[in-house]
Structures are given as structure tokens and as C-alpha cells.
Short mmCIF file of C-alpha atoms in Angstrom, two decimals:
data_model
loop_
_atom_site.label_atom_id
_atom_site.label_comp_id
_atom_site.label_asym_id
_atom_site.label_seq_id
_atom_site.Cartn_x
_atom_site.Cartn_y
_atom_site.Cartn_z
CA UNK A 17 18.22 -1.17 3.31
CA UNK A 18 19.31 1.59 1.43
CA UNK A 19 19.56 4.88 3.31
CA UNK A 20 17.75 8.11 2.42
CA UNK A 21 18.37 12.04 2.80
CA UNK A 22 16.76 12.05 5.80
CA UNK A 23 19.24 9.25 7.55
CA UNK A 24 17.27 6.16 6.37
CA UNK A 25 14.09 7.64 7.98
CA UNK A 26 10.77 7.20 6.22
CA UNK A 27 7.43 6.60 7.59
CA UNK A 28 4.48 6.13 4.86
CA UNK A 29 0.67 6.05 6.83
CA UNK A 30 -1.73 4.36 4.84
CA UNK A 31 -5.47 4.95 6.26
CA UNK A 32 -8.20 3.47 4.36
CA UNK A 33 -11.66 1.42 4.20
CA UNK A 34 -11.99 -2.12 4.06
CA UNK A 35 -11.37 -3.19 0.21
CA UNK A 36 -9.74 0.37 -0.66
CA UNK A 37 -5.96 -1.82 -1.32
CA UNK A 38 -4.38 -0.99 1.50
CA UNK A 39 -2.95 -4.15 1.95
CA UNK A 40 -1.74 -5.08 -1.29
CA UNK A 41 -0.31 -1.44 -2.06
CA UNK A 42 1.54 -1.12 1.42
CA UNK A 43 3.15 -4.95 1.16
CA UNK A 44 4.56 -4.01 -2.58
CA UNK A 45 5.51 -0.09 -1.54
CA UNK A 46 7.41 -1.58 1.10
CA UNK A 47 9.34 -3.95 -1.00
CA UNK A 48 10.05 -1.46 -3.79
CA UNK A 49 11.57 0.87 -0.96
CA UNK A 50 13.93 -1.52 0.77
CA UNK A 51 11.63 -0.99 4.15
CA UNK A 52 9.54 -2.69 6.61
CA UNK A 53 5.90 -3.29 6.38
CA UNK A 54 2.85 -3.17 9.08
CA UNK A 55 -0.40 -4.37 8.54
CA UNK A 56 -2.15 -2.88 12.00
CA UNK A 57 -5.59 -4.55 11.25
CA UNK A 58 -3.60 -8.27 11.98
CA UNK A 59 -2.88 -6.86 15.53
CA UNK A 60 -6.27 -5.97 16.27
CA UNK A 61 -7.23 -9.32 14.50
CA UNK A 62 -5.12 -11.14 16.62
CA UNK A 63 -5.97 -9.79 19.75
CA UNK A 64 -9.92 -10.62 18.30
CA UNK A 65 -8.82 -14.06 18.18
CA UNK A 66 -7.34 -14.60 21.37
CA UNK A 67 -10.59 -12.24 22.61
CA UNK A 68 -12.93 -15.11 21.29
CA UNK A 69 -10.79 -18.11 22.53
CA UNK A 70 -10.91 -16.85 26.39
CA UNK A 71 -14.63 -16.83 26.13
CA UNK A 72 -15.56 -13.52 27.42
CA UNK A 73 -18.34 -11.32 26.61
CA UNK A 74 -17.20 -8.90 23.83
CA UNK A 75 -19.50 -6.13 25.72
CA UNK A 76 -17.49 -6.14 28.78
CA UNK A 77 -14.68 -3.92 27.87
CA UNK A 78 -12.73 -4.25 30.94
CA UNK A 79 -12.29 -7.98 30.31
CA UNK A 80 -11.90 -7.63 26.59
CA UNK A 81 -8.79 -5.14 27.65
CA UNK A 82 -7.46 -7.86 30.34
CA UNK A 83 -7.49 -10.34 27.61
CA UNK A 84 -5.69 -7.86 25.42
CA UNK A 85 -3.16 -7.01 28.02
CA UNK A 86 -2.11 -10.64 29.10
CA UNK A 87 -1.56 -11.89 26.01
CA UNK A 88 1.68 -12.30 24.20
CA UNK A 89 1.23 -10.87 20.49
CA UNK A 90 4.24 -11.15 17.59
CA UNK A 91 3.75 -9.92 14.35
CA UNK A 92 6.95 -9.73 11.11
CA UNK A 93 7.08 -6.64 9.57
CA UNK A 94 8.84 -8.21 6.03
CA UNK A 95 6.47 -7.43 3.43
CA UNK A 96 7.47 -10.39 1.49
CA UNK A 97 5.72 -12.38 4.56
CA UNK A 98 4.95 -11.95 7.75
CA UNK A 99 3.85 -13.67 10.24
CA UNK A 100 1.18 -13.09 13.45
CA UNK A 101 1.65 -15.35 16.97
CA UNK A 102 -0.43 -15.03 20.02
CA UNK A 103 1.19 -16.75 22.81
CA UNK A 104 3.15 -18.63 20.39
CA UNK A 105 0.72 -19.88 18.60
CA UNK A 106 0.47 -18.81 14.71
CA UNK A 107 -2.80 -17.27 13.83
CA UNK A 108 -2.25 -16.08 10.49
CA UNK A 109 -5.26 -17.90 8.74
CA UNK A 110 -7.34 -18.05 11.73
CA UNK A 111 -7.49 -13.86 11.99
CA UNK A 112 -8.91 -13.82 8.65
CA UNK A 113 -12.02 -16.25 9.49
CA UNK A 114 -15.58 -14.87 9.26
CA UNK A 115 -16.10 -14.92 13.03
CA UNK A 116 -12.81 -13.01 14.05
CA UNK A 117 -13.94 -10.15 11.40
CA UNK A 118 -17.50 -10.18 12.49
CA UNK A 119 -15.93 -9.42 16.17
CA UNK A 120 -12.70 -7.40 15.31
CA UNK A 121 -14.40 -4.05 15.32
CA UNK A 122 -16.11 -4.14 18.15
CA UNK A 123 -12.60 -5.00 20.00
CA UNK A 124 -10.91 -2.85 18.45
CA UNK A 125 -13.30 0.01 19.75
CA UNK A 126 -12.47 -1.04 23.18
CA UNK A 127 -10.18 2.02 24.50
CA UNK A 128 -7.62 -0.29 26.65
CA UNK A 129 -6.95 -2.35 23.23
CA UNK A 130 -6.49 0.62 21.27
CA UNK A 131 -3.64 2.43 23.77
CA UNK A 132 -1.70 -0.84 24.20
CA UNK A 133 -1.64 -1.65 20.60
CA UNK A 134 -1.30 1.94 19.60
CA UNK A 135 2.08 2.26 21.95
CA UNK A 136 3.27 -1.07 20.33
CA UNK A 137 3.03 -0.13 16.53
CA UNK A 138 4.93 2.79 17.10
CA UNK A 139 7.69 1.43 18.49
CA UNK A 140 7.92 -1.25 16.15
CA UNK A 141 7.64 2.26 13.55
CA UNK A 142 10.40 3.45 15.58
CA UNK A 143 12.79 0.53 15.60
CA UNK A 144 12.23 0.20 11.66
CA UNK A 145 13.28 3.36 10.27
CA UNK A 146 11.99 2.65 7.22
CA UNK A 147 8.12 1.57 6.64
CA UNK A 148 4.98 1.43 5.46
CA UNK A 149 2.13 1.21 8.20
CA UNK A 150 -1.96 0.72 7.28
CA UNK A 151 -4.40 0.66 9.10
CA UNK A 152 -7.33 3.40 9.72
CA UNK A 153 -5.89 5.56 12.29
CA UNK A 154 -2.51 5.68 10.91
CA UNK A 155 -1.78 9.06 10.09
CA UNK A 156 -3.93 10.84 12.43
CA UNK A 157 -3.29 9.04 15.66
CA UNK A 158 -0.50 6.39 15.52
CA UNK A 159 2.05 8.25 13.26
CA UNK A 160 1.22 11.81 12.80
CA UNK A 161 4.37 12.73 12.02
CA UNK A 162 5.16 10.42 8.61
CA UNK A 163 6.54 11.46 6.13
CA UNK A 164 3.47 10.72 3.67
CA UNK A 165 -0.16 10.46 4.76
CA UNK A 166 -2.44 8.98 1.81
CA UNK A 167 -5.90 7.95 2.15
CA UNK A 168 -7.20 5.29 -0.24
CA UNK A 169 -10.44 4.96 -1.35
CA UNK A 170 -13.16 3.21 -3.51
CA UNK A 171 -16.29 2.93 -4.93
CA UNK A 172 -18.41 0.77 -2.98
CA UNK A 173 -19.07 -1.64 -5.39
CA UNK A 174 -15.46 -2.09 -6.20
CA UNK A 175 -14.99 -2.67 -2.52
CA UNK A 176 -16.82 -5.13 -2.20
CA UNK A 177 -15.69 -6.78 -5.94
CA UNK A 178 -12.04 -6.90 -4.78
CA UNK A 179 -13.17 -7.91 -0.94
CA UNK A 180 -15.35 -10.85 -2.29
CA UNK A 181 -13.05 -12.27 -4.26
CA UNK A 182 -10.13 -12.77 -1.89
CA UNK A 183 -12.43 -14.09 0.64
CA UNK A 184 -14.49 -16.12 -2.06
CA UNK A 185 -17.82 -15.25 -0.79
CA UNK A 186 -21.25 -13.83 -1.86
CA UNK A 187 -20.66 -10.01 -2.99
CA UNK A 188 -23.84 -8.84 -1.64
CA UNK A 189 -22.88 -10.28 1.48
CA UNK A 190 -19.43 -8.84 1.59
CA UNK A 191 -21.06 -5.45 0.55
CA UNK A 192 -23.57 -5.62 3.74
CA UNK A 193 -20.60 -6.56 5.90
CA UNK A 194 -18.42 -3.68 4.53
CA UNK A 195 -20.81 -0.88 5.11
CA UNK A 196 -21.57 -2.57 8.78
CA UNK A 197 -17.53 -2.44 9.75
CA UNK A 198 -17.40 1.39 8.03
CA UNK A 199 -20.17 2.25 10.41
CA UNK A 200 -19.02 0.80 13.36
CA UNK A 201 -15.11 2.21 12.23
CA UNK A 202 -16.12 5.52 11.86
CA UNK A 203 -18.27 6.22 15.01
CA UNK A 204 -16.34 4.49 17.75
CA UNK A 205 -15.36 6.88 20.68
CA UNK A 206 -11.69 6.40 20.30
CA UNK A 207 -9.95 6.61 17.23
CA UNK A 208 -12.52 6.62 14.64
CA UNK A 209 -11.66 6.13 11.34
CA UNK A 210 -10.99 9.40 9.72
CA UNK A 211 -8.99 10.85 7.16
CA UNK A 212 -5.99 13.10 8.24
CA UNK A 213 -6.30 16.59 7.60
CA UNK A 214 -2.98 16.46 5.71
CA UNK A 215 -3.27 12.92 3.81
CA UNK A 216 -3.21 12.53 0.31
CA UNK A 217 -7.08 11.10 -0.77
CA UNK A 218 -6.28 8.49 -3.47
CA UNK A 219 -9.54 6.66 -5.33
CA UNK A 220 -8.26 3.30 -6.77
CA UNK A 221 -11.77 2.36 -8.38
CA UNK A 222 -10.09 2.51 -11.52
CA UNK A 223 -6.75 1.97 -11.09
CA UNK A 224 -4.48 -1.01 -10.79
CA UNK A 225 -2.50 -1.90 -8.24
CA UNK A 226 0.95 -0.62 -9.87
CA UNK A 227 -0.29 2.28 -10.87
CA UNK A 228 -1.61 3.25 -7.29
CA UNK A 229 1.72 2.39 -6.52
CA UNK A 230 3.74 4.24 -8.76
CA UNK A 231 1.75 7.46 -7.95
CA UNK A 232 2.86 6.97 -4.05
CA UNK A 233 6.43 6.20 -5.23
CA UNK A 234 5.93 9.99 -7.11
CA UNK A 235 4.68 11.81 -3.88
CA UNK A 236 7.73 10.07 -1.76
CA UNK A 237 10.09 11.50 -4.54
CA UNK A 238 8.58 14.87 -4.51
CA UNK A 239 9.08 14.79 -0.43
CA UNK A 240 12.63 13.95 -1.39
CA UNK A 241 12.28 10.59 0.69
CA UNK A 242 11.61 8.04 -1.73
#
């Protein structure tokens, strides 16, 4: 990886909605700047997984958090593919199933989950140097100190569009199911999701994929860390 002015260092947060591009914008930002790449919402997915398999009651959040802290959770940080294991075992279509994301934000609200997956992304931010993190507590909890804090955003209805179509189901349904994980995001006790007083609010209704990009390889230049 090329190195930077600030010795290689550079940490981009990327906080954002369900459907907003977070995923697709972080995964080719990444690649474009010779760094590493973490997608945050696989870890919580995975640990939803492994949540569901052991059979407990996802009410009971001292159980949900013993699941979460016996478990042995890998996940790549290549954007050009990576890969998520729970006790060996690759989950990396099984995470994205209906009933994992009907269940991941309710784990992921649980406070023990939160703590032992917010201490592992940042040292796996602190080991890479160089990367691009998403998620939806990014740049207000996990890495407050990155280098660039943006915030995407969209339209409902082009949330839903763009959600809809990767998952190749009903857009009315995906819509319903958007606006019930917002609500649930945004009002948990711990970590809500929030926009960071200091991020960068993108809207990418209108916009395509390279040129969201393109306007995030701008801010990193004017930061003088692109």
C-alpha cells in the first residue's frame, strides 16, 4: 500500500442508513486507495447468526451477550472480497438471509455485543493503517478520530429501490422493513445511529456510485490524506 503524509495513516468512517451505499462506496474507496475495508454490519450479522443457531431467546440480553462472547468470529478486510467465519464456519450468504436481518438489530442493541465488537473493529482499524470502516456508529463511537467522517443518505424510496433489488424482493416490503430497522437503529440505548457532529452529510438519491465516490476521493485530497 502506498504510504501517505501522515505515515500511511488514514481512517475514512462511513455512517449511514440501510440502502444509503455504504457498502458499495466503502468496498470501491478502499480499492482506489490501496487500503483495507470493514463492513461492521457483517460482524453484528454474524454474531446474529450464531445468536439464532444456539437457540436462545433474543430478549434475554445476558445470554444473547454469552453467545456473543464465546464465539469465535473472523472477518477479511480486502475490499476485493472478504470473507466472515464463526467458529470456522463461513457465513457469508447465510448473514444476509431474511431471518438473520429481521433479528440483527435487536442483537446488535444488546450492550455486551456492542463493547466486544466495538473493541474488535478498532483494533482491526488499528492494525490496518489504512481503511475504510461503515457501519452506523462509525464516526461517532468506534473511530472518532478518522480522518474523514461522511454520512450518506437517501431518499426513502431510493432506499428501498436499490435495497430491493439486491435482495430481489417486493419493494414495499423492503420499504416497511427499512423504516422498521431505522427505528429500532436510531432509538437503541447504546450507540444509536446518529450522525457525527463533524461528518460530511452526503445524499446519493441522485448520484451514481462513482460519482459519490469521486466526491469522497476530493474531501480526502483536501485533508491532504488521499
Amino acid at each position: 500500500m502506498e504510504e501517505n503524509v501522515r505515515a500511511g495513516r488514514c481512517v475514512v468512517a462511513v455512517d449511514g442508513p440501510s440502502g444509503s451505499g455504504k457498502s458499495t462506496v466503502s468496498r470501491r474507496l478502499a480499492a482506489g486507495l490501496g487500503a483495507r475495508y470493514l463492513d461492521t454490519g457483517a460482524m453484528y450479522r454474524a454474531i446474529t447468526w450464531a445468536v439464532l443457531r444456539s437457540g436462545v431467546d433474543l430478549t434475554d440480553a445476558a445470554a444473547v451477550g454469552k453467545v456473543a462472547g464465546e464465539v469465535e468470529l473472523r472477518i477479511g478486510t480486502d475490499p476485493q472480497g472478504y470473507g466472515v467465519t464463526v467458529d470456522g464456519v463461513s457465513v457469508d450468504q447465510e448473514i444476509r438471509g431474511s431471518e438473520v436481518t429481521g433479528a440483527v438489530s435487536a442483537v446488535a442493541a444488546v450492550p455486551a455485543v456492542r463493547a466486544l465488537l466495538v473493541a474488535r473493529q478498532r483494533e482491526l482499524i488499528v492494525n490496518a493503517g489504512r481503511i475504510v470502516v461503515e457501519g452506523r456508529d462509525i464516526g461517532a463511537v468506534v473511530a472518532p478520530d478518522a480522518d474523514l467522517k461522511v454520512y450518506l443518505t437517501a431518499s426513502e424510496a431510493a432506499r428501498a429501490r436499490r435495497r430491493s433489488a439486491e435482495d430481489a424482493v417486493d419493494v414495499a416490503a423492503t420499504a416497511a422493513d427499512l423504516a422498521r430497522r431505522d427505528r429500532l437503529d436510531s432509538t437503541r440505548k447504546v450507540d444509536p445511529l446518529r450522525q457525527s457532529a463533524d461528518a460530511v452529510e452526503l445524499d446519493t438519491t441522485e448520484l451514481g456510485i462513482d460519482e459519490v465516490v469521486a466526491r469522497l476521493r476530493e474531501l480526502l485530497t483536501e485533508r491532504g490524506v488521499a
